[in-house]
Structure formats: C-alpha cells, structure tokens
GROMACS .gro file of C-alpha atoms in nm:
model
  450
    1UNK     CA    1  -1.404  -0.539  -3.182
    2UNK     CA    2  -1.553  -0.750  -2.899
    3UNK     CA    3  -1.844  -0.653  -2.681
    4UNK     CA    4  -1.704  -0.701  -2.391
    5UNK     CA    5  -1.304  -0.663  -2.241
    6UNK     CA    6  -1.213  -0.746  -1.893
    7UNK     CA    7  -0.974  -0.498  -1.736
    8UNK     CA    8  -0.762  -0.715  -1.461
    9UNK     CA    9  -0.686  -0.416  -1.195
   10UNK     CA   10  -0.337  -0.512  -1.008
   11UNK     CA   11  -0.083  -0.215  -0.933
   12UNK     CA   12  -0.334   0.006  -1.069
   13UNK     CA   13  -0.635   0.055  -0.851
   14UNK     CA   14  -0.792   0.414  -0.975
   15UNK     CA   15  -1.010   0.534  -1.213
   16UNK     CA   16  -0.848   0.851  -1.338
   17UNK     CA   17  -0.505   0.807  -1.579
   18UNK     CA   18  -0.532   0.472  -1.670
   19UNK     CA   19  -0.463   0.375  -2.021
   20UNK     CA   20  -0.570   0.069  -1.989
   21UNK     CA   21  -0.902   0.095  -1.868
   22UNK     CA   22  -0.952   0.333  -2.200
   23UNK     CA   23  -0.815   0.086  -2.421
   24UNK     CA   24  -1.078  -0.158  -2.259
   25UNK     CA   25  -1.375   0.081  -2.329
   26UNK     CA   26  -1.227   0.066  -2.726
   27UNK     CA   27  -1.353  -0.265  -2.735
   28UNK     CA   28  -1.710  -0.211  -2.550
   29UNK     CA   29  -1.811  -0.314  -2.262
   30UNK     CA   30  -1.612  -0.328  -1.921
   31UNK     CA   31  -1.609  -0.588  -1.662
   32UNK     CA   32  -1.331  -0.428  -1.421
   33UNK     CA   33  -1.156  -0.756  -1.216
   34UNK     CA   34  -0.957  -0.820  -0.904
   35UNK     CA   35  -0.797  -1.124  -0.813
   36UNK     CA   36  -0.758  -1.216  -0.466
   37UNK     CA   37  -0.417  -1.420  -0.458
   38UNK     CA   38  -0.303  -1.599  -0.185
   39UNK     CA   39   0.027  -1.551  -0.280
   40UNK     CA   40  -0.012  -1.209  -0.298
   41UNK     CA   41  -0.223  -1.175   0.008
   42UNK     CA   42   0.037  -1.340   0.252
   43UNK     CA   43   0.359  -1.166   0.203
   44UNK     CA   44   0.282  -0.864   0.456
   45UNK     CA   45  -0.014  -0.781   0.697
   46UNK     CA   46   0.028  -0.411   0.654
   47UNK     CA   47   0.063  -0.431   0.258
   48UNK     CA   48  -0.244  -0.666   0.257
   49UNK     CA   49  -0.421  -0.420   0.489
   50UNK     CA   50  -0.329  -0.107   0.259
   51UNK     CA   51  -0.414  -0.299  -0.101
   52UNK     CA   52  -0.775  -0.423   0.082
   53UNK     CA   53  -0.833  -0.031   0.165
   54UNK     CA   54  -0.730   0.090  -0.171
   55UNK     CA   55  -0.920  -0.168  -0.304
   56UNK     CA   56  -1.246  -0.106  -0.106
   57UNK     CA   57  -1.195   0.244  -0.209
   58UNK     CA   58  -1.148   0.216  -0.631
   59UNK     CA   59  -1.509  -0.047  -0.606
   60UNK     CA   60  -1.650   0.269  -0.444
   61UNK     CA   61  -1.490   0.478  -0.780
   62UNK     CA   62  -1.651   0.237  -1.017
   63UNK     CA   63  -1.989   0.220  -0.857
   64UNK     CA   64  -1.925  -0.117  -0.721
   65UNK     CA   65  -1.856  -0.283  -1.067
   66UNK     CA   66  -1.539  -0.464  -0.989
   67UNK     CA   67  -1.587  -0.813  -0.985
   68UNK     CA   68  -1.364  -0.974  -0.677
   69UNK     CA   69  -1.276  -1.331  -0.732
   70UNK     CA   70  -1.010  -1.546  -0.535
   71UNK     CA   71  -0.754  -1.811  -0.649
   72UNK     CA   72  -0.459  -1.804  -0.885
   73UNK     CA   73  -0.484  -1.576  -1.208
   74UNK     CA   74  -0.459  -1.811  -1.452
   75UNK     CA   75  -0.741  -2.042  -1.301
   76UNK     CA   76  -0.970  -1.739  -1.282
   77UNK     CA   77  -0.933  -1.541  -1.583
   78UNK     CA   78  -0.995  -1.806  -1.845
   79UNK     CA   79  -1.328  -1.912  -1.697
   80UNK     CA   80  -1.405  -1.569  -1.645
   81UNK     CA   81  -1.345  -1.464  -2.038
   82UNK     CA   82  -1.517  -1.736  -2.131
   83UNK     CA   83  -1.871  -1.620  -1.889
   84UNK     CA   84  -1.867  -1.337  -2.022
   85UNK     CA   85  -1.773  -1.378  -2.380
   86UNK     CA   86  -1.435  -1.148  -2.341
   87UNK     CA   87  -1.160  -1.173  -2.620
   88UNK     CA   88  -0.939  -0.962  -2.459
   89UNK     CA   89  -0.856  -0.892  -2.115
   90UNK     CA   90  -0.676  -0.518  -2.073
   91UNK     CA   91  -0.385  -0.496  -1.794
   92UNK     CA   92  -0.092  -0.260  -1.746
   93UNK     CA   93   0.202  -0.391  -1.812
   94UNK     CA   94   0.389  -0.612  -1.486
   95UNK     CA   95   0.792  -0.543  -1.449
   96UNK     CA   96   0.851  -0.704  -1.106
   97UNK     CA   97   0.942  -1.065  -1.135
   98UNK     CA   98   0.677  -1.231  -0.942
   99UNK     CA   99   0.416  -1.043  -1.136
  100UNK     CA  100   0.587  -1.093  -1.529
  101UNK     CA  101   0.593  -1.476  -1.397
  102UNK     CA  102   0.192  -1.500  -1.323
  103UNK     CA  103   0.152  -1.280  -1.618
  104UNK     CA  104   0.332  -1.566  -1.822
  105UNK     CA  105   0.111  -1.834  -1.663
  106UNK     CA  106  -0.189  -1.638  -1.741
  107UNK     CA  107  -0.140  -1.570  -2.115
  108UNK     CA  108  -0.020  -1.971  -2.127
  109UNK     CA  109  -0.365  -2.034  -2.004
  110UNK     CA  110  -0.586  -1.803  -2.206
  111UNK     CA  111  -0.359  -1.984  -2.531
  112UNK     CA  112  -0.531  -1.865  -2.854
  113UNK     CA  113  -0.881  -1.779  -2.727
  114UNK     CA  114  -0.832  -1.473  -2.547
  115UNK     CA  115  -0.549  -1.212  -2.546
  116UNK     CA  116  -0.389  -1.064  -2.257
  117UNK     CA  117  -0.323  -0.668  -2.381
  118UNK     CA  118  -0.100  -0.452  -2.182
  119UNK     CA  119  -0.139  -0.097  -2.240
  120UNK     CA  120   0.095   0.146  -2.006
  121UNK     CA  121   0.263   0.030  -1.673
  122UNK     CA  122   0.271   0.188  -1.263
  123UNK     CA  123   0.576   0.393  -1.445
  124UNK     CA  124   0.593   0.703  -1.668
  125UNK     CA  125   0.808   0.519  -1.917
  126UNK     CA  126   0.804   0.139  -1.902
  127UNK     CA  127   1.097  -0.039  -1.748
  128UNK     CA  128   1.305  -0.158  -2.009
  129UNK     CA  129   1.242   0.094  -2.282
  130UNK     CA  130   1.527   0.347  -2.203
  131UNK     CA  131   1.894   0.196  -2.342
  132UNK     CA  132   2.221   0.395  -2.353
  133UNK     CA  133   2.386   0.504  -2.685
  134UNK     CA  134   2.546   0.103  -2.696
  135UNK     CA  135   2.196  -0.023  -2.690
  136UNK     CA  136   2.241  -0.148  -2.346
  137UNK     CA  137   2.082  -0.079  -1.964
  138UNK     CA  138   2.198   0.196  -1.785
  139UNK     CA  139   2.401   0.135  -1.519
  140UNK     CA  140   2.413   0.493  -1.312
  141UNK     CA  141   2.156   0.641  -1.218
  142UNK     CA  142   2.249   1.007  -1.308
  143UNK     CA  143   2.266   0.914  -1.707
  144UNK     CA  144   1.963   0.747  -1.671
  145UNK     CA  145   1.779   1.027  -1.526
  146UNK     CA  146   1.889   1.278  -1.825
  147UNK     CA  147   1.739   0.958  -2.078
  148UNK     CA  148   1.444   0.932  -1.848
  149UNK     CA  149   1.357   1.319  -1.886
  150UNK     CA  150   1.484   1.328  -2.302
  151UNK     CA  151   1.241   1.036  -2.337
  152UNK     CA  152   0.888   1.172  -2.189
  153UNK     CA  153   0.591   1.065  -2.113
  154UNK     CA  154   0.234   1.187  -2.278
  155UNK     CA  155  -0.053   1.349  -2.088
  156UNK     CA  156  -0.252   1.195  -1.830
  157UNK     CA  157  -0.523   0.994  -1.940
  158UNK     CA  158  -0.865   1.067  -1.918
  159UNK     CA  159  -1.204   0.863  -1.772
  160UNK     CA  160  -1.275   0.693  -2.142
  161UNK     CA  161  -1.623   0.899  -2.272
  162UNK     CA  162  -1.917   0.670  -2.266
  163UNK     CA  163  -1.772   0.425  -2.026
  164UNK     CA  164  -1.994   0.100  -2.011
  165UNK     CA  165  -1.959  -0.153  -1.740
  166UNK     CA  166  -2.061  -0.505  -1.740
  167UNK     CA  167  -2.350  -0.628  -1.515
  168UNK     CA  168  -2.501  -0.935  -1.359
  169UNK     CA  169  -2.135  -1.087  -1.289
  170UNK     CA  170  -2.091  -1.276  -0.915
  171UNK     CA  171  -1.868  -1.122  -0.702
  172UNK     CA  172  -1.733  -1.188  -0.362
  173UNK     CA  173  -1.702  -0.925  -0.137
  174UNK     CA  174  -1.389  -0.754  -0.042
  175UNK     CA  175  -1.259  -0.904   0.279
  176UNK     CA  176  -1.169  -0.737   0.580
  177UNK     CA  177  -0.848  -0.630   0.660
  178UNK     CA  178  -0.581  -0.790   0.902
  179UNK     CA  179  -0.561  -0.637   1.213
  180UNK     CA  180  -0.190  -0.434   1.204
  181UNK     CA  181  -0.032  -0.265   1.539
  182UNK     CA  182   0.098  -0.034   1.258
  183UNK     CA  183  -0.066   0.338   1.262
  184UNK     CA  184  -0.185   0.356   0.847
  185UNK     CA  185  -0.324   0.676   0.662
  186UNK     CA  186  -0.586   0.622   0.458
  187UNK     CA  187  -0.542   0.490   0.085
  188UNK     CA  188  -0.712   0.530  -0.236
  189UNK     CA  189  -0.730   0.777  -0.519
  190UNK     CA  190  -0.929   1.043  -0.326
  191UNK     CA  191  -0.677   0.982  -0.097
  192UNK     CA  192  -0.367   1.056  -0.301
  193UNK     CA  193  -0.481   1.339  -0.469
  194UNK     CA  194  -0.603   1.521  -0.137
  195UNK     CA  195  -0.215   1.413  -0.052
  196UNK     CA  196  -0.074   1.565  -0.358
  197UNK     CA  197  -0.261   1.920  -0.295
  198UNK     CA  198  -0.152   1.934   0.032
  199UNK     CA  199   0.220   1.868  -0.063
  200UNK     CA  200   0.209   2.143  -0.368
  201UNK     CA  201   0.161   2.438  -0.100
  202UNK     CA  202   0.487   2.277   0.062
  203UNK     CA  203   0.677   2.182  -0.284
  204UNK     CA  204   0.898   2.500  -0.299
  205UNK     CA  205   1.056   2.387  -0.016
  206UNK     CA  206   1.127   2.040  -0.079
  207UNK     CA  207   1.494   2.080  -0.214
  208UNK     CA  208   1.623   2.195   0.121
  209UNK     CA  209   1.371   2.048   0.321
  210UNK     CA  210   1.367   1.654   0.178
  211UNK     CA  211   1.647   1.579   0.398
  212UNK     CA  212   1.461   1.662   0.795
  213UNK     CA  213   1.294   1.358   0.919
  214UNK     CA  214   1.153   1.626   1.210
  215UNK     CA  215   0.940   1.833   0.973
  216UNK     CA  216   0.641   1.741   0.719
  217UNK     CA  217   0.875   1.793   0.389
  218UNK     CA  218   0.816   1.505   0.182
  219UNK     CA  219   0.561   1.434  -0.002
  220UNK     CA  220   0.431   1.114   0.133
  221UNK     CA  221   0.349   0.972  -0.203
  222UNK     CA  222   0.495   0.642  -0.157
  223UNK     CA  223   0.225   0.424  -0.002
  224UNK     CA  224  -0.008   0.579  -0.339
  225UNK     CA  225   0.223   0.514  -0.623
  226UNK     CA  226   0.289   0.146  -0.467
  227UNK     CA  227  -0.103   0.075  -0.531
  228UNK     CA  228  -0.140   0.292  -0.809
  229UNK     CA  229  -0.430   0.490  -0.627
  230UNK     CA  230  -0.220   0.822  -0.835
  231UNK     CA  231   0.031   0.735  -1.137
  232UNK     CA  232   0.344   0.922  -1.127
  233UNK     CA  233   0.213   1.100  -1.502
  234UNK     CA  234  -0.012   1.290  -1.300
  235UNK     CA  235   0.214   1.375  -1.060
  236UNK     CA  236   0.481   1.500  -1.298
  237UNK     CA  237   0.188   1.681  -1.523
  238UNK     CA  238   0.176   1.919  -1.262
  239UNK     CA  239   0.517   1.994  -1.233
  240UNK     CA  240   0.748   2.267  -1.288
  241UNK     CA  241   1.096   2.137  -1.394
  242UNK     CA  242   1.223   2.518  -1.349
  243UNK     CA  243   1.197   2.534  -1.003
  244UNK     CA  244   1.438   2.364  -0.791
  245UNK     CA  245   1.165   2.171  -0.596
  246UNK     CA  246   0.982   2.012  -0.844
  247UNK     CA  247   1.261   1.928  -1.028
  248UNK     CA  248   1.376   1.721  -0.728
  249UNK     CA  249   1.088   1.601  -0.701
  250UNK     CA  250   1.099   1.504  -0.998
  251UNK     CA  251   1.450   1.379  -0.999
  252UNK     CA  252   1.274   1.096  -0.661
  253UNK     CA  253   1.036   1.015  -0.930
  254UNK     CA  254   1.311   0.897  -1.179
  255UNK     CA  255   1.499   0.720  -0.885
  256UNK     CA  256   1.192   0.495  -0.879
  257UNK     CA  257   1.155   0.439  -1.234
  258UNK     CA  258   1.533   0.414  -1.265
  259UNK     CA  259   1.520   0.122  -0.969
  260UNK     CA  260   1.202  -0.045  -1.175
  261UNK     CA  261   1.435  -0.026  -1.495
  262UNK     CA  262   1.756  -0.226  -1.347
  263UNK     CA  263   1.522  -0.467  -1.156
  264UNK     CA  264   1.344  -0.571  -1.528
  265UNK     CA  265   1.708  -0.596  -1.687
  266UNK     CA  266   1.864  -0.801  -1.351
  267UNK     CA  267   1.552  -0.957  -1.200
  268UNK     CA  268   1.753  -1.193  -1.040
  269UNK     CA  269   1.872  -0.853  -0.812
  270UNK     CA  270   1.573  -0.852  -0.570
  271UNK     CA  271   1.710  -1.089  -0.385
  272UNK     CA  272   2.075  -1.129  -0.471
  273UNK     CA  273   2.360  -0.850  -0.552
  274UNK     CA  274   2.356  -0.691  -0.854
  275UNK     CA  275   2.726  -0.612  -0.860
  276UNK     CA  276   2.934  -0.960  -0.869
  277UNK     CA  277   3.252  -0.782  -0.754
  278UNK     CA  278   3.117  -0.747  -0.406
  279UNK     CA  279   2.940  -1.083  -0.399
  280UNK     CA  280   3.272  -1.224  -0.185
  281UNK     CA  281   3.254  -0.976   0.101
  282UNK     CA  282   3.229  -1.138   0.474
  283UNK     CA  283   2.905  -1.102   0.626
  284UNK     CA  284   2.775  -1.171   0.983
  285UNK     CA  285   2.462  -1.442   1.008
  286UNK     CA  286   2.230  -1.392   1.259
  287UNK     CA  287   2.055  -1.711   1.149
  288UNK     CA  288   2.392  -1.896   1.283
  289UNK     CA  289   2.531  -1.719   1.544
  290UNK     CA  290   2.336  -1.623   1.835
  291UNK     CA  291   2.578  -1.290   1.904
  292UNK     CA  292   2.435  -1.148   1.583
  293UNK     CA  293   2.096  -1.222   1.625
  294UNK     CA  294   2.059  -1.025   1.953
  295UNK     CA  295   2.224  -0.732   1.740
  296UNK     CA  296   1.989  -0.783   1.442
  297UNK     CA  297   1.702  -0.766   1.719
  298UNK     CA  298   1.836  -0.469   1.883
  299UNK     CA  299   1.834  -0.339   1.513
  300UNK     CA  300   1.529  -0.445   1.419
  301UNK     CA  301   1.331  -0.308   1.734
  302UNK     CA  302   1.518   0.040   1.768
  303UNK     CA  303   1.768  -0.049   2.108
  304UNK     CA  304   2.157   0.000   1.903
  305UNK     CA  305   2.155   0.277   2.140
  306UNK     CA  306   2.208   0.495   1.864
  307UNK     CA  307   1.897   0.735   1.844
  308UNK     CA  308   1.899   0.858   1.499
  309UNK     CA  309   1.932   0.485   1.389
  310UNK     CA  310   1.656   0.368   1.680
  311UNK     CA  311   1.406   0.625   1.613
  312UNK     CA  312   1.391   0.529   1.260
  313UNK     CA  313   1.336   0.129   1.354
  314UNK     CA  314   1.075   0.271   1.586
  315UNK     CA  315   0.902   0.492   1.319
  316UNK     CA  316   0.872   0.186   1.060
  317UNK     CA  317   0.761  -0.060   1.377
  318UNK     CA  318   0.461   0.256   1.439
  319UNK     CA  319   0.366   0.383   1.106
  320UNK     CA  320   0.466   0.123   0.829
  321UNK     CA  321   0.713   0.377   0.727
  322UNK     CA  322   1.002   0.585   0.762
  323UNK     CA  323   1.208   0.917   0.633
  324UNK     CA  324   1.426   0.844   0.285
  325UNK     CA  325   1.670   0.944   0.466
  326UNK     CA  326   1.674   0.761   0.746
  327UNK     CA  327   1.619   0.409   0.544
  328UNK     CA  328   1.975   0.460   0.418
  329UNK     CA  329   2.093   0.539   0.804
  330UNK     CA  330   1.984   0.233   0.939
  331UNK     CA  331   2.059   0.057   0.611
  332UNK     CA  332   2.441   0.154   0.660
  333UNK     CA  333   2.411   0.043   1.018
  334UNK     CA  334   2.300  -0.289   1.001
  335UNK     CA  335   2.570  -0.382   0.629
  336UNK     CA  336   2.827  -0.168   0.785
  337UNK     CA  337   2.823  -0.165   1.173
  338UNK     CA  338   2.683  -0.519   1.204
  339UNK     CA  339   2.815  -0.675   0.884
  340UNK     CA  340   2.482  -0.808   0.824
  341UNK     CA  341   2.417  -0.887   0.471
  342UNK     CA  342   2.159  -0.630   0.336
  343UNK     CA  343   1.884  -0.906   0.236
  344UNK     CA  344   1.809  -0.920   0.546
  345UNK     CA  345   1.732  -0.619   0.652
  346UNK     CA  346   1.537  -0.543   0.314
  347UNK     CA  347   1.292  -0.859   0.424
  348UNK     CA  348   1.202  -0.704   0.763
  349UNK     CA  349   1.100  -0.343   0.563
  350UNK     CA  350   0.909  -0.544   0.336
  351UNK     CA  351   0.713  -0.696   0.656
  352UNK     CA  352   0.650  -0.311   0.743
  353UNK     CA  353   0.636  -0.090   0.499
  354UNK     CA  354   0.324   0.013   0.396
  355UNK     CA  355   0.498   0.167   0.069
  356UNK     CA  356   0.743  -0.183   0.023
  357UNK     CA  357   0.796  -0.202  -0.317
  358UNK     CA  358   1.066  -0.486  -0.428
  359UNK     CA  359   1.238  -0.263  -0.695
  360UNK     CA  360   1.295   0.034  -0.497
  361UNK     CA  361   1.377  -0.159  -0.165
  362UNK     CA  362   1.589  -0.397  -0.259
  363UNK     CA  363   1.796  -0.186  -0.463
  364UNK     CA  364   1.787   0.116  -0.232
  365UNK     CA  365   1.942  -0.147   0.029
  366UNK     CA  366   2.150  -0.227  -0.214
  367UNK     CA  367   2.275   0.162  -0.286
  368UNK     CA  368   2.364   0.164   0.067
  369UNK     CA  369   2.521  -0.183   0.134
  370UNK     CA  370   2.772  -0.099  -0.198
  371UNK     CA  371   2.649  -0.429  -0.382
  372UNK     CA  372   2.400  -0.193  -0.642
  373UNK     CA  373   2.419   0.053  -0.860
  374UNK     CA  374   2.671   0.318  -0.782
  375UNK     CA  375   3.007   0.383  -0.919
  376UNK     CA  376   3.230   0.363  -0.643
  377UNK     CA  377   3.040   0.295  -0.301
  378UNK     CA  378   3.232   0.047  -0.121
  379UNK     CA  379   3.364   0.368   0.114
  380UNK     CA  380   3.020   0.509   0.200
  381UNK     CA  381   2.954   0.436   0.560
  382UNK     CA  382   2.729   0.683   0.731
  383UNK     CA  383   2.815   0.793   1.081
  384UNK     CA  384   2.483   0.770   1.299
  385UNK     CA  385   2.559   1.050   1.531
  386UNK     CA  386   2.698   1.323   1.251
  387UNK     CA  387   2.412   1.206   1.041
  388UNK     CA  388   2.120   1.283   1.307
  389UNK     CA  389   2.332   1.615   1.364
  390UNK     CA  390   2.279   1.703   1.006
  391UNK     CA  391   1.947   1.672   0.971
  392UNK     CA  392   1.788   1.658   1.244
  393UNK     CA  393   1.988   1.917   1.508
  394UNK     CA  394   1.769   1.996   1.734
  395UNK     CA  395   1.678   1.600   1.801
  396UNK     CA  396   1.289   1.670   1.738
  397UNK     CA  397   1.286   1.332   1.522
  398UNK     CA  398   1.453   1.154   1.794
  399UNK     CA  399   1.258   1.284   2.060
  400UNK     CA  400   0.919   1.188   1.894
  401UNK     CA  401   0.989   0.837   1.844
  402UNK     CA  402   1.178   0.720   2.168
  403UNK     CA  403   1.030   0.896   2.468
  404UNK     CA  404   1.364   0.722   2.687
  405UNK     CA  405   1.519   1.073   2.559
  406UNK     CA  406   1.292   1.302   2.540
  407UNK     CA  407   1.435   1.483   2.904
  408UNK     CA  408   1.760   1.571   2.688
  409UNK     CA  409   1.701   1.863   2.495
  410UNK     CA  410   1.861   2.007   2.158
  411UNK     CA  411   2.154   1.855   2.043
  412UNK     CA  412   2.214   1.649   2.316
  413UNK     CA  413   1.974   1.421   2.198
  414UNK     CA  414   2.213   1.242   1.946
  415UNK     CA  415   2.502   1.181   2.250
  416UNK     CA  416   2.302   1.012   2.521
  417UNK     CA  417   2.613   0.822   2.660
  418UNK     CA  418   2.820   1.174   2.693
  419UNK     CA  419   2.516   1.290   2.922
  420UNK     CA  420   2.535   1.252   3.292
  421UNK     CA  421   2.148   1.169   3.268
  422UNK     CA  422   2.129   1.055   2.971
  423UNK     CA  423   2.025   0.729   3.009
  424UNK     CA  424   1.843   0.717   3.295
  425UNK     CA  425   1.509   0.690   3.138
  426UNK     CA  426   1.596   0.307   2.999
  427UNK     CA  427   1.762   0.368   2.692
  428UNK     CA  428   2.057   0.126   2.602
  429UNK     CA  429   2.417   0.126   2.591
  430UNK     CA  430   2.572   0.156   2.220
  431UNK     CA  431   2.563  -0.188   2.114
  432UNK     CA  432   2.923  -0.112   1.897
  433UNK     CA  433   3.183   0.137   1.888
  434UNK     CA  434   3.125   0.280   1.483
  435UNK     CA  435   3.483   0.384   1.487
  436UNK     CA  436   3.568   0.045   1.500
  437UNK     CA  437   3.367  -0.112   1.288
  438UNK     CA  438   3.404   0.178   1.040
  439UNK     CA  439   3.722   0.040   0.983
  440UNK     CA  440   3.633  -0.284   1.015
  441UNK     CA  441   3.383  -0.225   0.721
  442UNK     CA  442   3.627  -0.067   0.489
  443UNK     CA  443   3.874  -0.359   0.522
  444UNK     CA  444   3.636  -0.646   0.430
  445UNK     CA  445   3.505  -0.405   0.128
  446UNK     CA  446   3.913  -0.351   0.048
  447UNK     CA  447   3.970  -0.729   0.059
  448UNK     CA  448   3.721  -0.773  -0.230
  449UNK     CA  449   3.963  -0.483  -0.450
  450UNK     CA  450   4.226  -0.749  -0.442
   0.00000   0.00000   0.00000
C-alpha cells in the first residue's frame, strides 16, 4: 500500500458512487486530478462550457482539493506521480476511442513506476463485458438488453469512510467558460440529483409520455450521465422494474450502454458505418455541390419548411438539445429526404449538444440512416408531417420553437402550405416533396440488396 494515489477525474466528475475514488482511499491518501486537454477542450463550445461548470461544481464537492493542471495526460501525470510520491493513479475505465487511445499513451508513459488502475466505468456494466451464447458482441439491441438486465450491476457506491485528501499541491484555477448563444441548465451532481427527484414524481408516466416533445416527460438526464455528475447505478438503484415506467426507463438506460458496448467492439463506427452492406449507397455532398449545401443549411438552421423537422433544428440551435424523438425525425430527414450521408449531420449535434456523447450519437444516427444496428432498417423513413401529428397534435412543440406559426392553431400547425395564411409570417416553402424522395430513398437503399 502507498501513501498516496492520484484519482484522474474524466467522465466522472462527482463525489457520490464512484468506485474509483474508494479504491483510491484503499491505498491512503487522495490527490483528486483534472487535466485540462486541449484536445478535449476544443471539440465544442457548449460541451466545454458544460464540463467547466460540472467541473467548477465537483472542486466545490471536494472542498477545493482537485488539483487542475493543463497539457496532454501523459506529460502531466508522470511528473505529477512522481511530486507526490503516487504508485498508482485510480481512473474509471475509458471505452470511447479517443479516450482508450490517451489512456494507452498514459500507461506507456508511467512504464513500470506507476500503475494506471481502472476500477468501474460511466456504465452500469462495462462495455465489452456482455457476449452472446457464441462468445461474440451482440448485434441487436433487444438481446442485448435481456443480457444487460441477467448480468447486473452492484449497489451504488458509497463516499469511502475516512477519506484523506492530499495538500500543498499547485493548482491552476478552473477557467472560465466560453461564451455559448445556447440557453444551458445548470450541471453538477447537486444538479442531477435535484433533476432525478423532480423526474420520479413524473416517472409513472414516462411510458406513454416519452414520445411528446410538447410536455416535460423525459427525464432530462442526458447532459448528467455525459459528465458523470450522476452514474446510471444510482439511477437504476432507485428503480422499479415492475412498473411500466421505470422499466422504460430503464430499457433508455440499456440503449446507452448497449450503444457504448458496439462502439468498444467497432470503434472504427463513430465515424464510419457499422454495417458494410450499406456502405455503397449514393449520398448527396454538400461539401461539392452547392444545391446541397443550401439544403444542409436550411437543415441545419430549422427553414425545410417542415415544422416538426424545423422546430427541432431550432430547439438544438437554443438549448444544446433536443426531444429523442425528434433527433431521429430530423435524422431521417436529412439521410432520407436530402440523401445526405448521416456523418454529417452527427458532426453538427456534436457542435450543439450539450449531452453529445460519440457512442450514443453516432450510432443513434446511424439507427436512423439504416447503416447501424438494426435488423432490417433500410425501409424506415419517417414522414415529417404524420410524425409531428403523432406526437405532438396539437402543434404546442412547433409553436414554441418557430414563432413564424404560432397564428395557426391546433393541428394546423404541421400543414402550413395547405393554410391560406399559413405562411404569411416568413416561414418557408417545403424545400422537397417527401413523397418523392420517399421513393427516391427506398430505391438507392434497394440498389444496395442487389
């Protein structure tokens, strides 16, 4: 036993439920660590803005003991052991590529002298660990799910008794947020679980309610399990699998962990489809052709002249997020109206989302496009105007996020074209006819059968 660990907080910026942090305190001494990566730091203003918050608020939770440095991981963390005479630094356990890859580096540069320990992971049950009868990844999510829930997970963990922290370390301070035009809730573990309580008065409804952008029905939960300000074990802890709305719950939960699972088996599937039978299909390029960028714009900032499919770009361009079930409206609009391969689409969420998580976005893009995991999804094209119908049918989702409509009331919403005032207010014209390229969809997806 050493007298001092480092824990190296990454996706996992509480205090409450994290193994790691109690396998630390088994050897002694904590010195809790961020590291400020560039690389990390410059992908998205809104994500950087959310992981500074959560960050400011888990120093607050360990009585300003984390020790902020800045630079690559595997320059830092050696010199850093070495200060403070650490043999071990404590981590949960990376799945995403980028993150296995600078966990590689780092252990190459700690060699012999210091071991890099990983004790849990952001998921209930580690990616990877769940195999089918052959010994192989599941491929569907719905087998994987009944694994997922036959497999378990143990107990929450608690704050480690005793808990020592390491003093007299330099720090830099936490830097200040970007400035975002994006509306963001606050984040951190406080945060979350204030969150959580409000969503357990509401769960009993979630099975029939999940579905209605217009309402406050989901649990919002997204943004908190990306930073790991709550870990989905606590979550599930207080769950009752009888009832049909926490076992849906439940059932989002394992969509997560089953999207983490096929991006550690196929990490080359972030950026690249994981099915190769669909890897032949015709696409549009708006980086080439000038036509198809001004529809990718009109896509991008909510003016298809569709309004379930607008008010959803609107709500991501506002908020840094949008309804579940609007991400796979648009989604099917721009890889199935436009013809736009889904990558890039999935690169503009990840610029927005406050929740963008490479796993679950890329492959939920996927789900939709037809190029992921799903057994037979080349047919799946989602009408716009039914879909809005469905779930939202009195238009109170529409009419929040594009004022243009909000003189057309009820239904009437969804149709602005087939009102005789419909459009007076500046909304567009339909920039396609779905019928047509419905069809034109399902041909290009048939030409790949052959």
């Amino acid at each position: 036993m050493s007298r001092t660990s480092i824990l190296w907080l990454r996706r996992d910026l509480r205090l409450h439920d994290l193994p790691a942090l109690a396998a630390a305190a088994d050897d002694g001494a904590v010195l809790p660590v961020f590291v400020l990566d560039e690389r990390l730091l410059a992908e998205s203003s809104v994500r950087t803005t959310c992981l500074l918050r959560a960050l400011r608020s888990v120093q607050e939770s360990y009585d300003g003991r984390i020790v902020i440095r800045k630079g690559k991981a595997e320059d830092v963390l050696p010199g850093l052991a070495k200060e403070v005479g650490a043999a071990r630094i404590h981590i949960s356990a990376e799945s995403q590529p980028w993150g296995r890859i600078r966990d590689q580096r780092v252990r190459n540069a700690l060699g012999d002298d210091v071991e890099l320990v990983a004790t849990g992971s952001p998921y209930a049950v580690n990616p990877g660990t769940i195999l089918n009868q052959s010994g192989t990844p599941f491929q569907v999510f719905t087998p994987f799910s009944k694994a997922w829930n036959a497999h378990g997970w143990p107990a929450p963990a608690g704050v480690p008794k005793g808990l020592g922290f390491v003093s007299g370390v330099e720090s830099l301070e936490i830097p200040a947020a970007p400035e975002v035009d994006v509306e963001l809730p606050e984040v951190g573990e406080d945060a979350a679980m204030r969150r959580w309580a409000d969503f357990l008065d509401v769960i009993d409804a979630y099975d029939k309610d999940r579905d209605k952008p217009g309402i406050d029905g989901t649990s919002m939960l997204s943004m908190h399990l990306k930073y790991g300000t709550v870990h989905p074990r606590t979550l599930l802890a207080d769950l009752d699998q009888r009832h049909p709305g926490h076992k849906r719950f439940a059932t989002e939960l394992a969509w997560r962990e089953f999207y983490a699972d096929v991006l550690w088996h196929n990490p080359e599937s972030e950026w690249h489809d994981l099915k190769p039978g669909l890897q032949n299909i015709r696409y549009e390029d708006p980086d080439t052709d000038e036509d198809v960028a001004a529809q990718f714009a009109a896509w991008r900032d909510g003016r298809t002249g569709f309004p379930f499919v607008d008010a959803g770009m609107r709500q991501l361009a506002s908020i840094g997020w949008m309804h579940n079930r609007v991400r796979m409206v648009v989604a099917s609009f721009l890889t199935k109206d436009l013809h736009i391969w889904w990558p890039h689409g999935a690169r503009h969420f990840m610029e927005l989302l406050r929740d963008g998580d490479p796993a679950s976005n890329s492959h939920g893009w996927q789900w939709t496009a037809g190029t992921g995991t799903d057994a037979s999804p080349y047919f799946r094209v989602f009408n716009p105007v039914t879909q809005g119908l469905r779930f939202d049918p009195d238009g109170a989702y529409i009419r929040q996020w594009i004022p243009e409509l909000r003189h057309l009331d009820g239904k009437r919403v969804h149709e602005p074209w087939d009102q005789p005032d419909g459009l007076d207010h500046g909304y567009p014209e339909r920039i396609v006819d779905h019928a047509t390229e419905r069809d034109v969809a399902l041909e290009r997806y048939g030409q790949t059968k052959d």
